[in-house]
Amino acid sequence: MSTQTQPAKASGTFSLSGRLPVTRLGFGSMQLTGPGVWGDPKDPDEAVRVLRRAVELGVDFIDTADSYGPVVAEPLIRKALHPYPADLVIATKAGLTRSGPNDWRPVGRPEYLRQQAEMSLRHLGLERIPLFQLHRIDPKVPLEEQVGELKLLQDEGKIAHIGLSEVDVDQLEAARSVTAIASVQNLYNLANRSAEKLLERAEAEGIAFIPWFPLATGELAKPGGPLAELAERHGASASQLALAWLLRRSPVMLPIPGTSSVAHLEDNIAAAGLELTDAEFAELTDAVG
């Protein structure tokens, strides 16, 4: 397939742990649920169409979590895409519980993480989860016990690779003292680069960096702002430029923009073919102090 028929492929590839290749521009499934990441989507049929269209466009890396819904996004992925294409990599997460819309509470007890891994295997229809991520570190449970349970699941063949979400450099290194870490997933975008030190460490160690909330552009996208002006010059959307900037920022970057609309999905995926010049990249980088 060419980048014309599968435009996501223009973003290039990255190999998780040096062994599992994925197309760098992926898809995040959080927005396929109801308001507040709670309950079923407003249009379940469109959610299925979005997932199928993403794969048609060359996406082979889909990020999800047991807590999206909860237990909504994973079954949707199975409904839309099972039996899965051979090259599709599904990354899921456990470690956050839900008590209502927009409410997230960390639980990292080993027995809970094991239960949720088993449930994700069932809900996704998988024999092994390609990438299983600790959704949050539970401050009430030693980090070594949380990551250690994921290592046991890996040793048992139930998960292939282990990732972390919302960690700092010290936590990453503490986890790496227990087992190999394939990925980190933190809030990061053009307008919010608070995880810069983690990104630099991930790049140095060949660890995938998955930026969640990749499209936040804030004041930059307002009329007259640098993002709006550059988007006009490129004949592109502000979202496409924000994604192009992320892809250019680091070779370990795996953006996973999510949406519940096929039209918005297609707009996002087109960012893979957008090339920024050195000057344009610097202009956007410098737009946020």
GROMACS .gro file of C-alpha atoms in nm:
model
  289
    1MET     CA    1   0.000   0.000   0.000
    2SER     CA    2   0.123   0.351  -0.083
    3THR     CA    3   0.108   0.664   0.130
    4GLN     CA    4  -0.164   0.781  -0.109
    5THR     CA    5  -0.399   0.498  -0.018
    6GLN     CA    6  -0.271   0.471   0.340
    7PRO     CA    7  -0.162   0.826   0.430
    8ALA     CA    8  -0.078   0.743   0.794
    9LYS     CA    9   0.227   0.554   0.665
   10ALA     CA   10   0.390   0.884   0.569
   11SER     CA   11   0.458   0.940   0.940
   12GLY     CA   12   0.724   0.668   0.936
   13THR     CA   13   0.769   0.380   1.178
   14PHE     CA   14   0.904   0.315   1.525
   15SER     CA   15   0.980  -0.024   1.680
   16LEU     CA   16   0.863  -0.077   2.038
   17SER     CA   17   1.154  -0.224   2.235
   18GLY     CA   18   1.330  -0.246   1.900
   19ARG     CA   19   1.114  -0.544   1.804
   20LEU     CA   20   0.754  -0.440   1.737
   21PRO     CA   21   0.718  -0.191   1.448
   22VAL     CA   22   0.426   0.052   1.442
   23THR     CA   23   0.328   0.341   1.219
   24ARG     CA   24   0.408   0.652   1.421
   25LEU     CA   25   0.074   0.829   1.376
   26GLY     CA   26  -0.174   0.616   1.567
   27PHE     CA   27  -0.525   0.648   1.707
   28GLY     CA   28  -0.647   0.702   2.063
   29SER     CA   29  -0.987   0.558   2.153
   30MET     CA   30  -1.082   0.770   2.456
   31GLN     CA   31  -1.318   0.993   2.260
   32LEU     CA   32  -1.519   0.694   2.137
   33THR     CA   33  -1.702   0.691   2.471
   34GLY     CA   34  -1.972   0.915   2.619
   35PRO     CA   35  -1.928   1.259   2.781
   36GLY     CA   36  -1.668   1.260   3.055
   37VAL     CA   37  -1.526   0.935   2.909
   38TRP     CA   38  -1.829   0.771   3.067
   39GLY     CA   39  -2.078   0.537   2.905
   40ASP     CA   40  -2.153   0.451   2.547
   41PRO     CA   41  -2.084   0.680   2.250
   42LYS     CA   42  -2.362   0.900   2.119
   43ASP     CA   43  -2.332   0.726   1.782
   44PRO     CA   44  -2.199   0.370   1.824
   45ASP     CA   45  -2.214   0.302   1.449
   46GLU     CA   46  -1.994   0.604   1.376
   47ALA     CA   47  -1.748   0.484   1.641
   48VAL     CA   48  -1.716   0.155   1.454
   49ARG     CA   49  -1.675   0.342   1.124
   50VAL     CA   50  -1.399   0.558   1.276
   51LEU     CA   51  -1.200   0.254   1.389
   52ARG     CA   52  -1.234   0.077   1.056
   53ARG     CA   53  -1.146   0.390   0.862
   54ALA     CA   54  -0.838   0.447   1.076
   55VAL     CA   55  -0.704   0.106   0.979
   56GLU     CA   56  -0.793   0.166   0.613
   57LEU     CA   57  -0.586   0.486   0.626
   58GLY     CA   58  -0.280   0.297   0.747
   59VAL     CA   59  -0.308   0.325   1.126
   60ASP     CA   60  -0.172   0.011   1.291
   61PHE     CA   61  -0.131   0.140   1.648
   62ILE     CA   62  -0.447   0.188   1.855
   63ASP     CA   63  -0.435   0.304   2.216
   64THR     CA   64  -0.715   0.224   2.461
   65ALA     CA   65  -0.780   0.148   2.829
   66ASP     CA   66  -1.013  -0.059   3.044
   67SER     CA   67  -1.130   0.265   3.210
   68TYR     CA   68  -1.252   0.429   2.888
   69GLY     CA   69  -1.626   0.398   2.942
   70PRO     CA   70  -1.536   0.201   3.150
   71VAL     CA   71  -1.545  -0.121   2.945
   72VAL     CA   72  -1.670   0.062   2.635
   73ALA     CA   73  -1.368   0.137   2.414
   74GLU     CA   74  -1.213  -0.210   2.429
   75PRO     CA   75  -1.533  -0.396   2.322
   76LEU     CA   76  -1.585  -0.137   2.046
   77ILE     CA   77  -1.239  -0.211   1.909
   78ARG     CA   78  -1.315  -0.581   1.907
   79LYS     CA   79  -1.652  -0.526   1.739
   80ALA     CA   80  -1.502  -0.306   1.469
   81LEU     CA   81  -1.176  -0.484   1.393
   82HIS     CA   82  -1.173  -0.848   1.514
   83PRO     CA   83  -1.031  -1.065   1.369
   84TYR     CA   84  -0.746  -0.818   1.372
   85PRO     CA   85  -0.507  -0.745   1.086
   86ALA     CA   86  -0.174  -0.920   1.146
   87ASP     CA   87   0.014  -0.591   1.185
   88LEU     CA   88  -0.234  -0.418   1.420
   89VAL     CA   89  -0.083  -0.331   1.759
   90ILE     CA   90  -0.334  -0.264   2.035
   91ALA     CA   91  -0.206  -0.089   2.346
   92THR     CA   92  -0.428  -0.087   2.652
   93LYS     CA   93  -0.394   0.032   3.011
   94ALA     CA   94  -0.501  -0.056   3.364
   95GLY     CA   95  -0.463   0.116   3.699
   96LEU     CA   96  -0.738   0.379   3.700
   97THR     CA   97  -1.086   0.309   3.837
   98ARG     CA   98  -1.398   0.510   3.762
   99SER     CA   99  -1.670   0.644   3.993
  100GLY     CA  100  -1.846   0.866   3.739
  101PRO     CA  101  -1.787   1.104   3.448
  102ASN     CA  102  -1.444   1.269   3.455
  103ASP     CA  103  -1.359   1.089   3.780
  104TRP     CA  104  -1.038   0.882   3.783
  105ARG     CA  105  -0.886   0.706   4.085
  106PRO     CA  106  -0.562   0.507   4.080
  107VAL     CA  107  -0.561   0.148   4.202
  108GLY     CA  108  -0.234  -0.037   4.154
  109ARG     CA  109  -0.269  -0.341   4.377
  110PRO     CA  110  -0.107  -0.634   4.195
  111GLU     CA  111  -0.418  -0.851   4.212
  112TYR     CA  112  -0.626  -0.571   4.059
  113LEU     CA  113  -0.381  -0.510   3.774
  114ARG     CA  114  -0.376  -0.884   3.702
  115GLN     CA  115  -0.756  -0.901   3.699
  116GLN     CA  116  -0.777  -0.606   3.459
  117ALA     CA  117  -0.519  -0.757   3.226
  118GLU     CA  118  -0.727  -1.075   3.212
  119MET     CA  119  -1.042  -0.871   3.145
  120SER     CA  120  -0.872  -0.673   2.868
  121LEU     CA  121  -0.763  -0.997   2.703
  122ARG     CA  122  -1.126  -1.108   2.708
  123HIS     CA  123  -1.280  -0.778   2.600
  124LEU     CA  124  -1.034  -0.731   2.315
  125GLY     CA  125  -1.038  -1.095   2.207
  126LEU     CA  126  -0.660  -1.128   2.232
  127GLU     CA  127  -0.434  -1.408   2.347
  128ARG     CA  128  -0.158  -1.158   2.427
  129ILE     CA  129  -0.174  -0.781   2.472
  130PRO     CA  130   0.097  -0.621   2.254
  131LEU     CA  131   0.153  -0.324   2.489
  132PHE     CA  132   0.011  -0.310   2.842
  133GLN     CA  133   0.055   0.020   3.025
  134LEU     CA  134   0.025   0.113   3.392
  135HIS     CA  135  -0.234   0.390   3.360
  136ARG     CA  136  -0.120   0.566   3.678
  137ILE     CA  137   0.118   0.486   3.959
  138ASP     CA  138  -0.084   0.424   4.274
  139PRO     CA  139   0.090   0.616   4.557
  140LYS     CA  140  -0.049   0.366   4.809
  141VAL     CA  141   0.134   0.072   4.652
  142PRO     CA  142   0.512   0.037   4.605
  143LEU     CA  143   0.604   0.101   4.242
  144GLU     CA  144   0.809  -0.217   4.236
  145GLU     CA  145   0.499  -0.424   4.318
  146GLN     CA  146   0.291  -0.261   4.045
  147VAL     CA  147   0.551  -0.295   3.772
  148GLY     CA  148   0.657  -0.633   3.909
  149GLU     CA  149   0.309  -0.772   3.851
  150LEU     CA  150   0.321  -0.656   3.490
  151LYS     CA  151   0.656  -0.832   3.458
  152LEU     CA  152   0.496  -1.153   3.587
  153LEU     CA  153   0.217  -1.118   3.329
  154GLN     CA  154   0.482  -1.066   3.064
  155ASP     CA  155   0.674  -1.374   3.177
  156GLU     CA  156   0.348  -1.571   3.151
  157GLY     CA  157   0.301  -1.458   2.791
  158LYS     CA  158  -0.013  -1.255   2.859
  159ILE     CA  159   0.144  -0.922   2.762
  160ALA     CA  160   0.429  -0.858   2.520
  161HIS     CA  161   0.559  -0.513   2.617
  162ILE     CA  162   0.520  -0.291   2.924
  163GLY     CA  163   0.453   0.084   2.928
  164LEU     CA  164   0.391   0.359   3.182
  165SER     CA  165   0.160   0.660   3.183
  166GLU     CA  166   0.206   0.999   3.352
  167VAL     CA  167   0.545   0.942   3.509
  168ASP     CA  168   0.856   1.150   3.566
  169VAL     CA  169   1.215   1.055   3.488
  170ASP     CA  170   1.282   0.915   3.836
  171GLN     CA  171   0.973   0.694   3.821
  172LEU     CA  172   1.072   0.571   3.476
  173GLU     CA  173   1.416   0.476   3.602
  174ALA     CA  174   1.269   0.305   3.910
  175ALA     CA  175   1.044   0.099   3.681
  176ARG     CA  176   1.335   0.016   3.451
  177SER     CA  177   1.519  -0.131   3.750
  178VAL     CA  178   1.238  -0.390   3.764
  179THR     CA  179   1.192  -0.463   3.393
  180ALA     CA  180   1.233  -0.318   3.044
  181ILE     CA  181   0.993  -0.033   2.964
  182ALA     CA  182   0.884   0.002   2.601
  183SER     CA  183   0.685   0.325   2.622
  184VAL     CA  184   0.579   0.623   2.830
  185GLN     CA  185   0.256   0.813   2.779
  186ASN     CA  186   0.235   1.167   2.920
  187LEU     CA  187   0.049   1.488   2.853
  188TYR     CA  188   0.249   1.668   2.584
  189ASN     CA  189   0.163   1.896   2.294
  190LEU     CA  190   0.274   2.211   2.120
  191ALA     CA  191   0.126   2.429   2.396
  192ASN     CA  192   0.222   2.211   2.695
  193ARG     CA  193   0.574   2.070   2.710
  194SER     CA  194   0.595   2.002   3.081
  195ALA     CA  195   0.715   1.646   3.006
  196GLU     CA  196   1.017   1.767   2.807
  197LYS     CA  197   1.272   1.601   3.037
  198LEU     CA  198   1.089   1.269   3.012
  199LEU     CA  199   1.080   1.298   2.633
  200GLU     CA  200   1.454   1.363   2.625
  201ARG     CA  201   1.520   1.057   2.842
  202ALA     CA  202   1.287   0.842   2.633
  203GLU     CA  203   1.465   0.951   2.315
  204ALA     CA  204   1.805   0.878   2.465
  205GLU     CA  205   1.695   0.527   2.568
  206GLY     CA  206   1.492   0.440   2.255
  207ILE     CA  207   1.165   0.435   2.450
  208ALA     CA  208   0.845   0.530   2.268
  209PHE     CA  209   0.687   0.857   2.386
  210ILE     CA  210   0.308   0.863   2.339
  211PRO     CA  211   0.174   1.217   2.387
  212TRP     CA  212  -0.184   1.224   2.507
  213PHE     CA  213  -0.399   1.530   2.439
  214PRO     CA  214  -0.175   1.598   2.136
  215LEU     CA  215  -0.401   1.856   1.973
  216ALA     CA  216  -0.423   2.122   2.246
  217THR     CA  217  -0.321   2.441   2.070
  218GLY     CA  218  -0.493   2.711   2.276
  219GLU     CA  219  -0.403   3.069   2.195
  220LEU     CA  220  -0.167   2.957   1.917
  221ALA     CA  221  -0.455   2.866   1.685
  222LYS     CA  222  -0.652   3.191   1.728
  223PRO     CA  223  -0.679   3.421   1.425
  224GLY     CA  224  -0.350   3.602   1.377
  225GLY     CA  225  -0.160   3.351   1.591
  226PRO     CA  226   0.145   3.164   1.458
  227LEU     CA  227  -0.040   2.836   1.416
  228ALA     CA  228  -0.328   2.995   1.228
  229GLU     CA  229  -0.094   3.188   0.998
  230LEU     CA  230   0.121   2.886   0.919
  231ALA     CA  231  -0.188   2.669   0.866
  232GLU     CA  232  -0.316   2.920   0.611
  233ARG     CA  233   0.017   2.914   0.430
  234HIS     CA  234   0.011   2.534   0.412
  235GLY     CA  235  -0.357   2.508   0.329
  236ALA     CA  236  -0.380   2.288   0.638
  237SER     CA  237  -0.574   2.283   0.964
  238ALA     CA  238  -0.425   2.393   1.297
  239SER     CA  239  -0.464   2.035   1.422
  240GLN     CA  240  -0.263   1.901   1.130
  241LEU     CA  241   0.020   2.143   1.205
  242ALA     CA  242   0.017   2.052   1.575
  243LEU     CA  243   0.053   1.684   1.481
  244ALA     CA  244   0.319   1.756   1.219
  245TRP     CA  245   0.516   1.945   1.486
  246LEU     CA  246   0.496   1.646   1.722
  247LEU     CA  247   0.611   1.404   1.452
  248ARG     CA  248   0.901   1.632   1.369
  249ARG     CA  249   0.991   1.691   1.736
  250SER     CA  250   1.134   1.344   1.798
  251PRO     CA  251   1.169   1.010   1.618
  252VAL     CA  252   1.034   0.830   1.928
  253MET     CA  253   0.710   1.033   1.926
  254LEU     CA  254   0.390   0.834   1.861
  255PRO     CA  255   0.095   1.077   1.857
  256ILE     CA  256  -0.247   0.915   1.906
  257PRO     CA  257  -0.509   1.181   1.818
  258GLY     CA  258  -0.859   1.060   1.892
  259THR     CA  259  -1.199   1.156   1.755
  260SER     CA  260  -1.552   1.023   1.723
  261SER     CA  261  -1.590   1.154   1.366
  262VAL     CA  262  -1.466   0.999   1.042
  263ALA     CA  263  -1.422   1.345   0.887
  264HIS     CA  264  -1.206   1.464   1.177
  265LEU     CA  265  -1.009   1.138   1.166
  266GLU     CA  266  -0.928   1.189   0.799
  267ASP     CA  267  -0.816   1.546   0.869
  268ASN     CA  268  -0.586   1.427   1.149
  269ILE     CA  269  -0.432   1.146   0.944
  270ALA     CA  270  -0.349   1.389   0.663
  271ALA     CA  271  -0.099   1.547   0.903
  272ALA     CA  272   0.135   1.253   0.839
  273GLY     CA  273   0.215   1.392   0.495
  274LEU     CA  274   0.272   1.749   0.611
  275GLU     CA  275   0.640   1.842   0.617
  276LEU     CA  276   0.759   2.143   0.813
  277THR     CA  277   1.073   2.326   0.711
  278ASP     CA  278   1.340   2.390   0.973
  279ALA     CA  279   1.222   2.752   0.992
  280GLU     CA  280   0.857   2.655   1.032
  281PHE     CA  281   0.938   2.401   1.303
  282ALA     CA  282   1.144   2.662   1.489
  283GLU     CA  283   0.867   2.918   1.450
  284LEU     CA  284   0.612   2.689   1.609
  285THR     CA  285   0.856   2.574   1.879
  286ASP     CA  286   0.932   2.933   1.975
  287ALA     CA  287   0.566   3.035   1.974
  288VAL     CA  288   0.536   2.899   2.328
  289GLY     CA  289   0.792   3.035   2.569
   0.00000   0.00000   0.00000
